[in-house]
Tab-separated table of C-alpha atoms in Angstrom:
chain	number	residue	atom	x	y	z
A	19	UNK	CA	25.474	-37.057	14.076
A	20	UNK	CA	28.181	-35.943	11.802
A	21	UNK	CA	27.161	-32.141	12.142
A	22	UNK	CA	26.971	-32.359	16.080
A	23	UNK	CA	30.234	-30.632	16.799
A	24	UNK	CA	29.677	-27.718	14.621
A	25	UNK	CA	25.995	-27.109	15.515
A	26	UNK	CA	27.232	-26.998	19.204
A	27	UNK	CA	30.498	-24.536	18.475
A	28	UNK	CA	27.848	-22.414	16.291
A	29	UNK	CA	25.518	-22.201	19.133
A	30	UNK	CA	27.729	-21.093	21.571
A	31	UNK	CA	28.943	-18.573	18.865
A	32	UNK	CA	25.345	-17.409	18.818
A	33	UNK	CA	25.459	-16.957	22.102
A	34	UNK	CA	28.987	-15.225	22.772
A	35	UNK	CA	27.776	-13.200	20.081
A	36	UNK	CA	24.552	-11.913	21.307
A	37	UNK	CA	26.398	-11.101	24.838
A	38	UNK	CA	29.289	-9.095	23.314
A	39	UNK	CA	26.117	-6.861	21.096
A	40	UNK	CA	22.514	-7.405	21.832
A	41	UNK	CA	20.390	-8.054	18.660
A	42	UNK	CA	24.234	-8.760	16.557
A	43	UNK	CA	26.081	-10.905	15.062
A	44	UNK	CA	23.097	-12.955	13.304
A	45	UNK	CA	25.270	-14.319	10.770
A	46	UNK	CA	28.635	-14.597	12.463
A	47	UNK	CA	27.611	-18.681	13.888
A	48	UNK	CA	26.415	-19.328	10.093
A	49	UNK	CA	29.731	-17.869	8.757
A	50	UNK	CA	31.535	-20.875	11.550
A	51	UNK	CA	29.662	-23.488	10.724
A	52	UNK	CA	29.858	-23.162	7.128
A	53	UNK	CA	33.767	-23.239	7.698
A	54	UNK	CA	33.460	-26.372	9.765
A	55	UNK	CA	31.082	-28.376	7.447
A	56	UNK	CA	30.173	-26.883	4.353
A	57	UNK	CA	27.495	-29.625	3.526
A	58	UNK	CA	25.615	-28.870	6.400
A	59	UNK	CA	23.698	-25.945	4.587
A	60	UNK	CA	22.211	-27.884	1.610
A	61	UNK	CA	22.137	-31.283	3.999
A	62	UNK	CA	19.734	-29.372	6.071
A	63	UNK	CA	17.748	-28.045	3.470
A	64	UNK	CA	17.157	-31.261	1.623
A	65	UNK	CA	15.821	-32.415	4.400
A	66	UNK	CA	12.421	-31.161	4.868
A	67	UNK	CA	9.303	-34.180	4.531
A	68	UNK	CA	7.682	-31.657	1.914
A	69	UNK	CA	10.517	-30.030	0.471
A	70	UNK	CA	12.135	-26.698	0.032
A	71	UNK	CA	10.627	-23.430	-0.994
A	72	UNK	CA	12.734	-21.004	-2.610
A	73	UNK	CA	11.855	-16.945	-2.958
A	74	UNK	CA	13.896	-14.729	-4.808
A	75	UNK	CA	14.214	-11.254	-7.095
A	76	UNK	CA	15.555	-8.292	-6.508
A	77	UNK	CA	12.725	-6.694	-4.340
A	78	UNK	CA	9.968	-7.850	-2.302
A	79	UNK	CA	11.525	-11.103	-1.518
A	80	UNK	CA	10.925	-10.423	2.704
A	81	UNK	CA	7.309	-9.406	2.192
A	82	UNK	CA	6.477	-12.051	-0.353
A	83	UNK	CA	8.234	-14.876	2.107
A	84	UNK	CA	5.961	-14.206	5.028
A	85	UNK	CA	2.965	-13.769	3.250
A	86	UNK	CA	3.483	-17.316	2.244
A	87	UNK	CA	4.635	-18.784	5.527
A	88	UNK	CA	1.534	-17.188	7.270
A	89	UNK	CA	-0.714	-18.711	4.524
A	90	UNK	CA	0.980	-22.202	4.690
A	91	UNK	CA	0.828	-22.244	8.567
A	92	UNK	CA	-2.409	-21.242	8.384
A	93	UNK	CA	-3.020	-24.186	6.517
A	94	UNK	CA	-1.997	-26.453	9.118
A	95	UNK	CA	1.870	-26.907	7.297
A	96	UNK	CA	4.015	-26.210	9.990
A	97	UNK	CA	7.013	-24.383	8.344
A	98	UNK	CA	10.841	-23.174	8.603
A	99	UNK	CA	11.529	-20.050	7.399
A	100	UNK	CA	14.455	-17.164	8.524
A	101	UNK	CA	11.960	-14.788	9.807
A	102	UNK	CA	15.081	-12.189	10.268
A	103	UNK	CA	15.394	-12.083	6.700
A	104	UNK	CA	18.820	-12.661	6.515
A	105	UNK	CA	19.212	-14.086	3.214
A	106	UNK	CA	22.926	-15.582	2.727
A	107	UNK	CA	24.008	-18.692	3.371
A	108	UNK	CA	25.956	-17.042	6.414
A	109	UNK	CA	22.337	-16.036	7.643
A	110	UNK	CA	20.496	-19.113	6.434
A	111	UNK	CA	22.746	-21.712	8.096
A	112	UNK	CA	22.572	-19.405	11.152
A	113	UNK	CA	18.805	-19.525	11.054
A	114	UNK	CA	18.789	-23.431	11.000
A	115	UNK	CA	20.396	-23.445	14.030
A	116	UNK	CA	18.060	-21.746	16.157
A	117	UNK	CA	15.693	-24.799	15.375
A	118	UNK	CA	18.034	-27.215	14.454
A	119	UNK	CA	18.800	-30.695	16.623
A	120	UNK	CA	21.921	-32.295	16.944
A	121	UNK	CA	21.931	-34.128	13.791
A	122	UNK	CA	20.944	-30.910	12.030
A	123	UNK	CA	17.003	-31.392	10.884
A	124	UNK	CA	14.169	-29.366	12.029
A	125	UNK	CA	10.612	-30.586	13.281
A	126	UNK	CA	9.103	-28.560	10.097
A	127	UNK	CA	7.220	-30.353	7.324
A	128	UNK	CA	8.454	-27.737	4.774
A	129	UNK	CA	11.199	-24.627	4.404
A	130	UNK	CA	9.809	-21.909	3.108
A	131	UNK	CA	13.169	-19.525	2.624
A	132	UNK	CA	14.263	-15.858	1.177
A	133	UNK	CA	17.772	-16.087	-0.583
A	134	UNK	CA	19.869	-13.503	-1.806
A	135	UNK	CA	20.188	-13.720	-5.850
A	136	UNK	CA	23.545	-14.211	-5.748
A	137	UNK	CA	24.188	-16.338	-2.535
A	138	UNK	CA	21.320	-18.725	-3.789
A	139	UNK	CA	22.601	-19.414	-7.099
A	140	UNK	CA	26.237	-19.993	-5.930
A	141	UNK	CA	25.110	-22.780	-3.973
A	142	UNK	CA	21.507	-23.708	-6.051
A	143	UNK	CA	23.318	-26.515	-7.562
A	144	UNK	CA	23.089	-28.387	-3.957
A	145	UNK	CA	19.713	-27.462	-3.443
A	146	UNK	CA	16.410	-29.218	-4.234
A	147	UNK	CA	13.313	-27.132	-3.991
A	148	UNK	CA	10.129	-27.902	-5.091
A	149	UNK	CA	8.567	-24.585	-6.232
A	150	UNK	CA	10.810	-21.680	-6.945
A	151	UNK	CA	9.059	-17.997	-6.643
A	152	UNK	CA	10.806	-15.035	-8.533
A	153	UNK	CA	9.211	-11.156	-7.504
A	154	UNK	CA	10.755	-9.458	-10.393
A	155	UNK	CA	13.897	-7.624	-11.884
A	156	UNK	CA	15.138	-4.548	-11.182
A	157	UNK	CA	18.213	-2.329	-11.162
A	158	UNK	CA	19.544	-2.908	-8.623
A	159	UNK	CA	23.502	-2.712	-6.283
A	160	UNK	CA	25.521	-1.851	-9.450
A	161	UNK	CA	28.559	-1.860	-7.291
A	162	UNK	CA	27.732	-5.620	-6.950
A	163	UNK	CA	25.225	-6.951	-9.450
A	164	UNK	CA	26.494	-4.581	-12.528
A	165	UNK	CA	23.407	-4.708	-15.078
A	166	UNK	CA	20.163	-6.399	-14.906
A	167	UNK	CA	20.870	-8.934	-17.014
A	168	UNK	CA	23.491	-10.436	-14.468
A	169	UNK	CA	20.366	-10.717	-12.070
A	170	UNK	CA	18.333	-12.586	-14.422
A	171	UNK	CA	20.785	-14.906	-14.875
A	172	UNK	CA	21.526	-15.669	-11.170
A	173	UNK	CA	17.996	-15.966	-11.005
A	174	UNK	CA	17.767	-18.439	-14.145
A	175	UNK	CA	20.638	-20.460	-12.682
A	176	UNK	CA	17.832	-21.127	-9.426
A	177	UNK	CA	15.152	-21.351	-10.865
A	178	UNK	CA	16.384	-24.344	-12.942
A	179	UNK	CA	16.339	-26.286	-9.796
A	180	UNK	CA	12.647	-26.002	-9.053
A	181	UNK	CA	10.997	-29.900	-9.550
A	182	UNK	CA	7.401	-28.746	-9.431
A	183	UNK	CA	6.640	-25.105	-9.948
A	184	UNK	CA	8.235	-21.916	-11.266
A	185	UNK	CA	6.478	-19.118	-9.916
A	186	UNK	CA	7.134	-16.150	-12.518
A	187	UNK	CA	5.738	-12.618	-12.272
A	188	UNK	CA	4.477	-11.892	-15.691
A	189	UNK	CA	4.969	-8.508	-15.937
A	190	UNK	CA	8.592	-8.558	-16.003
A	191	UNK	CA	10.191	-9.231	-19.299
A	192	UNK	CA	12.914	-10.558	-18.199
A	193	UNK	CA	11.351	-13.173	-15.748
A	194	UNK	CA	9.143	-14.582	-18.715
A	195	UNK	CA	12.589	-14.736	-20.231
A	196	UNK	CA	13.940	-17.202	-17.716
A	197	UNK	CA	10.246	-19.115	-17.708
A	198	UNK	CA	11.090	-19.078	-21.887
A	199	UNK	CA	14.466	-21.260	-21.144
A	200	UNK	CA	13.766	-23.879	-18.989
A	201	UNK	CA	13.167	-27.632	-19.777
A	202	UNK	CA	10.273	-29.021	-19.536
A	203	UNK	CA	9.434	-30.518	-16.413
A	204	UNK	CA	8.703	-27.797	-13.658
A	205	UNK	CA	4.825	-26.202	-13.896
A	206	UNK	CA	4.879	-22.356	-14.549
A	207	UNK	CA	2.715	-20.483	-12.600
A	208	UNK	CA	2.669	-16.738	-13.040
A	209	UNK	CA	1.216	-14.038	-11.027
A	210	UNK	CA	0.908	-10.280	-12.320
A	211	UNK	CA	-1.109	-6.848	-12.200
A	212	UNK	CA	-4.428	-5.831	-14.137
A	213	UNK	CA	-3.495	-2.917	-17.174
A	214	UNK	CA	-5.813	-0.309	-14.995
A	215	UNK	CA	-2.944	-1.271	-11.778
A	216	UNK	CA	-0.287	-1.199	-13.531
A	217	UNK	CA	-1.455	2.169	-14.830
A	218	UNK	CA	-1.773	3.863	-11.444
A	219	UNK	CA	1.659	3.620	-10.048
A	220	UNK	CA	2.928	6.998	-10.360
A	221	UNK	CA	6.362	5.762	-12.055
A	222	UNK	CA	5.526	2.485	-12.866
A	223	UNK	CA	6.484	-0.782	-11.339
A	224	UNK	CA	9.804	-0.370	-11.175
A	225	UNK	CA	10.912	-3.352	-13.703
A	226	UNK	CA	13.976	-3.309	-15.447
A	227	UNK	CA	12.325	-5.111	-18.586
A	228	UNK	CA	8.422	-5.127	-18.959
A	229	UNK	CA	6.683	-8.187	-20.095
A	230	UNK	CA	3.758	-8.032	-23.042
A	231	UNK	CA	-0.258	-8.975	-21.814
A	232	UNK	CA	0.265	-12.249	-20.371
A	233	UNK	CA	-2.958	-13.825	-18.296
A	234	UNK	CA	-1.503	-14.674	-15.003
A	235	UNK	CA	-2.759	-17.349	-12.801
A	236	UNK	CA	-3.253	-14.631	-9.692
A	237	UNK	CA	-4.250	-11.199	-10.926
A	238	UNK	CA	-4.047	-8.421	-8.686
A	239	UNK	CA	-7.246	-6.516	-10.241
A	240	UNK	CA	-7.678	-3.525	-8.011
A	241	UNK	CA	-5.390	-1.531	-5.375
A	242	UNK	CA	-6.673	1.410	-2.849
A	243	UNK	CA	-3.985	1.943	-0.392
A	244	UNK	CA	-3.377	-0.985	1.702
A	245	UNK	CA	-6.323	-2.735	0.004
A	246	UNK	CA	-5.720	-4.743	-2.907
A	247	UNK	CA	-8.604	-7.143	-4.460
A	248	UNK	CA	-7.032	-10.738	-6.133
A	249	UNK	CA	-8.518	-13.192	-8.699
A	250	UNK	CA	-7.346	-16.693	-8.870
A	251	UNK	CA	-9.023	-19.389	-11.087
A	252	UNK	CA	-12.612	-16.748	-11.201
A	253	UNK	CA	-12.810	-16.282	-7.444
A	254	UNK	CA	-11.821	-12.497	-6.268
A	255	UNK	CA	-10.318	-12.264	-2.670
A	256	UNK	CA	-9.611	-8.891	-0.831
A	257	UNK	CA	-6.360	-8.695	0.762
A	258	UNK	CA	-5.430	-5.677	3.688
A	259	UNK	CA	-1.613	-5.317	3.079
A	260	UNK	CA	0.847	-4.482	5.549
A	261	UNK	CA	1.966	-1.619	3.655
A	262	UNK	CA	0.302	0.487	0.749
A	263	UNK	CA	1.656	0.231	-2.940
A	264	UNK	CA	1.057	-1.413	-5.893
A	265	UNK	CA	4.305	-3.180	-4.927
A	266	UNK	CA	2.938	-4.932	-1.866
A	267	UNK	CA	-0.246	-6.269	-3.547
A	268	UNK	CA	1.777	-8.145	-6.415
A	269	UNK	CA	3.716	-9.425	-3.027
A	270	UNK	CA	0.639	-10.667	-1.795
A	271	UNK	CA	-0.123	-12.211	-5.716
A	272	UNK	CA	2.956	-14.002	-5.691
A	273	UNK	CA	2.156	-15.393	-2.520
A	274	UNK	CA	-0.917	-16.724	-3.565
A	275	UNK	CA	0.511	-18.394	-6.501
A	276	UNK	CA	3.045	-19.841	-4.195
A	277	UNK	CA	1.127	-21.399	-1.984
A	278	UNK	CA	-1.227	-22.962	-5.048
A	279	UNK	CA	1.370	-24.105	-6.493
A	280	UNK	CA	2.682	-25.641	-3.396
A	281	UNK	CA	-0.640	-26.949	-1.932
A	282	UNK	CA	-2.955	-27.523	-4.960
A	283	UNK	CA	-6.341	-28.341	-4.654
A	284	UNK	CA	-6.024	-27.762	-0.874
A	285	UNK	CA	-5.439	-23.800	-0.910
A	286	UNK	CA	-8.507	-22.333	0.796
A	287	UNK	CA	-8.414	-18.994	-0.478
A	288	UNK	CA	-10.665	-17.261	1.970
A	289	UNK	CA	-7.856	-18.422	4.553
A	290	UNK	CA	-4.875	-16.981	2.616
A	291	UNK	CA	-6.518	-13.927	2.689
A	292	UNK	CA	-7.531	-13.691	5.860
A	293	UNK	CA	-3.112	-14.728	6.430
A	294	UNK	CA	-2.259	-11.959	4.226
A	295	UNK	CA	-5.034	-9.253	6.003
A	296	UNK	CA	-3.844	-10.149	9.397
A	297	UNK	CA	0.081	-9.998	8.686
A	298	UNK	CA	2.246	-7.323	10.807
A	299	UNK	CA	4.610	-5.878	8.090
A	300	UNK	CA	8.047	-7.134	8.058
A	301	UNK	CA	10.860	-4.938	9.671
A	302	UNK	CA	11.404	-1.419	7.712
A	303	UNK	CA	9.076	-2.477	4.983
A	304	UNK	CA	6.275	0.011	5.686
A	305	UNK	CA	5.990	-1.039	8.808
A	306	UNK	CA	4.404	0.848	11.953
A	307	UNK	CA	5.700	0.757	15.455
A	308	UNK	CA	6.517	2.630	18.609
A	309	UNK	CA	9.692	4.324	19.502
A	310	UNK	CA	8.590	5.532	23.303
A	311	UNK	CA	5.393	6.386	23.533
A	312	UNK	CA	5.189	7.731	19.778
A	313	UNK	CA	4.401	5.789	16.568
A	314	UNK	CA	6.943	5.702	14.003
A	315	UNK	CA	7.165	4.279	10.258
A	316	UNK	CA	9.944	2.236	8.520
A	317	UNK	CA	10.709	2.561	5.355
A	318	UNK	CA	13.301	0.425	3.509
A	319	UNK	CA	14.674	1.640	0.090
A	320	UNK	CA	17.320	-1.094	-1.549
A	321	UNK	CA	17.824	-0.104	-5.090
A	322	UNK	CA	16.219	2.964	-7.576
A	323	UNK	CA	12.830	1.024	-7.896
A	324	UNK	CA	12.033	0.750	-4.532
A	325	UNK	CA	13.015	3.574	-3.626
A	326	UNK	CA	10.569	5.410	-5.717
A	327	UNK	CA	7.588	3.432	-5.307
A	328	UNK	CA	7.870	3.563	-1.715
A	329	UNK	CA	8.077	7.628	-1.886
A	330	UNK	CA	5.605	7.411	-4.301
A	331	UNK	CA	3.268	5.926	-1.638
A	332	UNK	CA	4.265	7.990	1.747
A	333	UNK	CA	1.771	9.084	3.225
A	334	UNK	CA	1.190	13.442	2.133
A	335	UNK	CA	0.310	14.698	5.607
A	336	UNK	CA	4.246	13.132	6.743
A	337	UNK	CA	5.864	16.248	8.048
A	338	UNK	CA	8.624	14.577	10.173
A	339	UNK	CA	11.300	12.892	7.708
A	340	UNK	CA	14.882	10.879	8.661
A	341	UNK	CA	16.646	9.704	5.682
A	342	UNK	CA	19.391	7.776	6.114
A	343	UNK	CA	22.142	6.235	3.429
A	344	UNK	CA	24.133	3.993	4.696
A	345	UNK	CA	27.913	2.160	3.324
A	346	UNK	CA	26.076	-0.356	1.893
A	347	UNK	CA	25.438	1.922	-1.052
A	348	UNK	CA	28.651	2.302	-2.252
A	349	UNK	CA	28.009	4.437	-4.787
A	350	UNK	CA	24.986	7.007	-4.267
A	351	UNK	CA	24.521	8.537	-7.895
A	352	UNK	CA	22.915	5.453	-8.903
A	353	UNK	CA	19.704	6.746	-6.786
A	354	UNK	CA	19.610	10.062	-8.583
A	355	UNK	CA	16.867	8.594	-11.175
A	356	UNK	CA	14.557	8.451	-8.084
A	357	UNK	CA	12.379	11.883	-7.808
A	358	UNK	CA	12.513	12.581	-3.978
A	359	UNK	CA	10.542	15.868	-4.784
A	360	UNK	CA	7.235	14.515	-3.209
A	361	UNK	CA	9.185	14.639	0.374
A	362	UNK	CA	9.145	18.391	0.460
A	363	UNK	CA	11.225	19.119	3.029
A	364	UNK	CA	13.089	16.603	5.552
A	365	UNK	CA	14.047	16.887	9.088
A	366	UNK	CA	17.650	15.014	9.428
A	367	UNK	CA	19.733	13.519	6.468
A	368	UNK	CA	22.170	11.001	7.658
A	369	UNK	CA	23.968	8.093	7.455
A	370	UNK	CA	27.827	7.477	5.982
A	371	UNK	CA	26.762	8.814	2.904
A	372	UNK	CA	25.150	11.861	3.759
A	373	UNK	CA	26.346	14.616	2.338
A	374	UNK	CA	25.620	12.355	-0.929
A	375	UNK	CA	22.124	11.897	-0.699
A	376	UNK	CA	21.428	15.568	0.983
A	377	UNK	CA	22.955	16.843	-2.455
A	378	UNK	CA	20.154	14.938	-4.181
A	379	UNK	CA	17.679	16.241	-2.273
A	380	UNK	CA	18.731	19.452	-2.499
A	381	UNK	CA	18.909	19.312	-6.144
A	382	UNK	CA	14.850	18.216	-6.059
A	383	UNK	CA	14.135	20.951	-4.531
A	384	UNK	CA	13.894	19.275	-0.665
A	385	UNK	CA	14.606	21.294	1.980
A	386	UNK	CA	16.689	19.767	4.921
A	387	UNK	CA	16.944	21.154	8.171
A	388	UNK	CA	19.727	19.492	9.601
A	389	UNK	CA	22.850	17.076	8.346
A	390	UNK	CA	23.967	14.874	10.941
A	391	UNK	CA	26.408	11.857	9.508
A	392	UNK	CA	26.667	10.047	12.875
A	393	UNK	CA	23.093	7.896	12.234
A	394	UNK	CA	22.995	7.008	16.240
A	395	UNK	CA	23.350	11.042	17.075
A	396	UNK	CA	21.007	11.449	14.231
A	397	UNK	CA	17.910	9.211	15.650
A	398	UNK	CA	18.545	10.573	18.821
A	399	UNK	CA	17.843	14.099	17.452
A	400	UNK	CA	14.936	12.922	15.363
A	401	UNK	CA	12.973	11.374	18.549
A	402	UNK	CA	13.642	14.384	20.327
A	403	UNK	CA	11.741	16.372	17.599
A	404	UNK	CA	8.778	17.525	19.602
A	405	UNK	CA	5.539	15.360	17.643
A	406	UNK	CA	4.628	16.635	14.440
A	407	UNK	CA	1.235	17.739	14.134
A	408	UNK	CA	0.427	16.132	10.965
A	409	UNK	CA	1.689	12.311	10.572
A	410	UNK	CA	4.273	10.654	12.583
A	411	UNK	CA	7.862	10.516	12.525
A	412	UNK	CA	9.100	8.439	8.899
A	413	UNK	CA	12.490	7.076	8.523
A	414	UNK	CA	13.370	6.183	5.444
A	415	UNK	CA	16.955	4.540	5.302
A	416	UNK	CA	18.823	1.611	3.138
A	417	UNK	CA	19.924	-1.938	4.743
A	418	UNK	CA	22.915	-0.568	6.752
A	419	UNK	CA	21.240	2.197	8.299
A	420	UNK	CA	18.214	-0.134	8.851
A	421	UNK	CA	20.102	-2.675	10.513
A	422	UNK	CA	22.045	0.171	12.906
A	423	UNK	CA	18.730	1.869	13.039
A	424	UNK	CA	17.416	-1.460	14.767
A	425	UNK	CA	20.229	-1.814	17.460
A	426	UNK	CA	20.129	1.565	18.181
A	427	UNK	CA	16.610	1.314	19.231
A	428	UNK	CA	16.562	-1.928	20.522
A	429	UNK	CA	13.973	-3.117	18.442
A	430	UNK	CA	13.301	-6.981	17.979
């Protein structure tokens, strides 16, 4: 019962919080009870009956976490996870105590948990997982990360900790480099894309460091759209994805490989893909929902990579565009490598760094019809847009203008 006094001043922190700003302050309780017992984040996590699960990388990290929660629960494995993705041990230890009792352990048999590459390898040294799954490495937040290499070695430093199974992607070079390095001990299990896949996305997979022909465990064969077929030990599966991209099937691959390497012999793979097909996407990533009575898509763009694949993949009869830059990219130029040309022309450019990003587009030929910096001012004028006639209304925006984006619209 040691933890009892801080899970109770966290919870009413929660709450205070959620008064003072609806939908806020997720990670404020975390950020108190981390102060008030620091071992309550790894105690907590240690704790689980069939272990921890991490998933990490620079990109596709929320995606690839609920794929394989959904498959897992599907499997009868009921499983803790921080469905909000919030990713830092602020975030995680506030997600524990939303299910959390009084002596800090959750009725789960497993955790199943996104971290942040560099919040999970400061504090992988107290951690115990069982299988550790890496997406891949990109460039990615040079105002925080710096160089690739830096990633790869946050990401070594956590996968180290994995008992039973490193799950590598093994078409990133630097991955298999970090799979190369550890001791014996862990299983590697590697998921990874057919030549004729890789070959189709338009700028490639976005890796900072391609890997040569390795056979993966789960190969993602074919993709069309938000189709993708998988083959795992000879048997081929086909997967709807939430979102289309060649990006979101090796998602759904890494999944797979996760949950194999977490459940064995006792992975029915005609139920993971019927997890995976029946999956709503996760917040901004692709994802389709209502804003009034109109449908609206999501799109999140993090780093260079992602932002390119996922502009790569819009959908051609979009004529209604909102993009959106927030202060959590510090410094712009570092997206200028991404060709925003397909867009064409876009309706609003905004966010804190606006005028940036409208320069980019403007230089790519992109037409804009209106700059408005002030995002909340800026959605209200983009809803207001009378509905295009081809497509629906696309917002593509980074994590700060996602997460304003969010409030703004009071969406859950």
């Amino acid at each position: 019962m040691r933890y009892a006094v801080p899970i109770l001043i966290g919870r009413f922190v929660r709450f205070a919080a959620r008064v003072r700003k609806r939908n806020g302050g997720s990670a404020v309780p975390g950020l108190v009870v981390n102060k008030l017992a620091p071992g309550y984040l790894s105690h907590a996590l240690n704790s689980f009956e069939r272990g921890l699960v991490i998933v990490s990388g620079s990109s596709g990290k929320s995606t690839t976490t609920k794929m394989l929660v959904s498959i897992l629960s599907d499997h009868g494995v009921r499983v803790f996870t921080n469905p909000s993705t919030a990713n830092i041990t602020q975030g995680l230890t506030s997600a524990l105590l939303e299910r959390a009792d009084l002596r800090g352990r959750i009725d789960a048999d497993i955790a199943v948990l996104e971290m942040d590459e560099g919040h999970g390898a400061l504090i992988s040294e107290s951690l115990n997982p069982i299988v550790v799954v890496l997406t891949n490495v990109m460039t990615d937040q040079i105002d925080r990360f710096h160089e690739s290499e830096h990633v790869a070695t946050m990401l070594g430093k956590i996968a180290r900790r994995a008992s039973h199974s490193l799950v590598i992607n093994s078409d990133d070079g630097m991955l298999e480099e970090v799979g190369a390095t550890l001791p014996a001990g862990p299983a590697l299990v590697r998921f990874g894309a057919a030549a004729v896949v890789r070959d189709s996305a338009l700028h490639g997979l976005g890796y900072a460091k391609t890997a040569s022909s390795v056979d993966p465990d789960v190969l993602v064969s074919s993709t069309r759209g938000r189709a993708a077929t998988l083959k795992f030990d000879g048997v081929a599966i086909d997967v709807e994805l939430p979102a289309p991209g060649v990006h979101y099937a090796m998602d759904a691959a890494a999944a797979v490989a996760g949950a194999t390497a977490i459940l064995g012999a006792d992975l029915d793979l005609a139920s993971a893909a019927r997890s995976i097909s029946a999956m709503d996407a996760v917040f901004g990533r692709g994802e389709i929902t209502r804003v009034g009575d109109e449908p609206v898509e999501f799109v999140l763009v993090q780093n260079p990579a992602s932002f390119q694949l996922n502009v790569d993949e819009l959908n051609p009869d979009v004529t209604q565009v909102l993009v959106a830059v927030g202060s959590d990219v510090r410094d712009p130029s570092y997206f200028w490598p991404v060709d925003c040309s397909k867009l064409g022309r876009v309706s609003i450019v905004s966010g804190s760094k606006a005028h940036e990003i409208a320069l980019q587009l403007e230089y790519q030929g992109v037409e804009i019809d209106d700059l408005v910096p002030e995002l909340a001012e800026a959605l209200d004028r983009f809803f207001a847009l009378p509905r295009p006639e081809r497509g629906i209304k696309t917002v593509i925006f980074t994590a700060d203008s996602m997460r304003r984006t969010r409030t703004h619209l009071g969406l859950v």
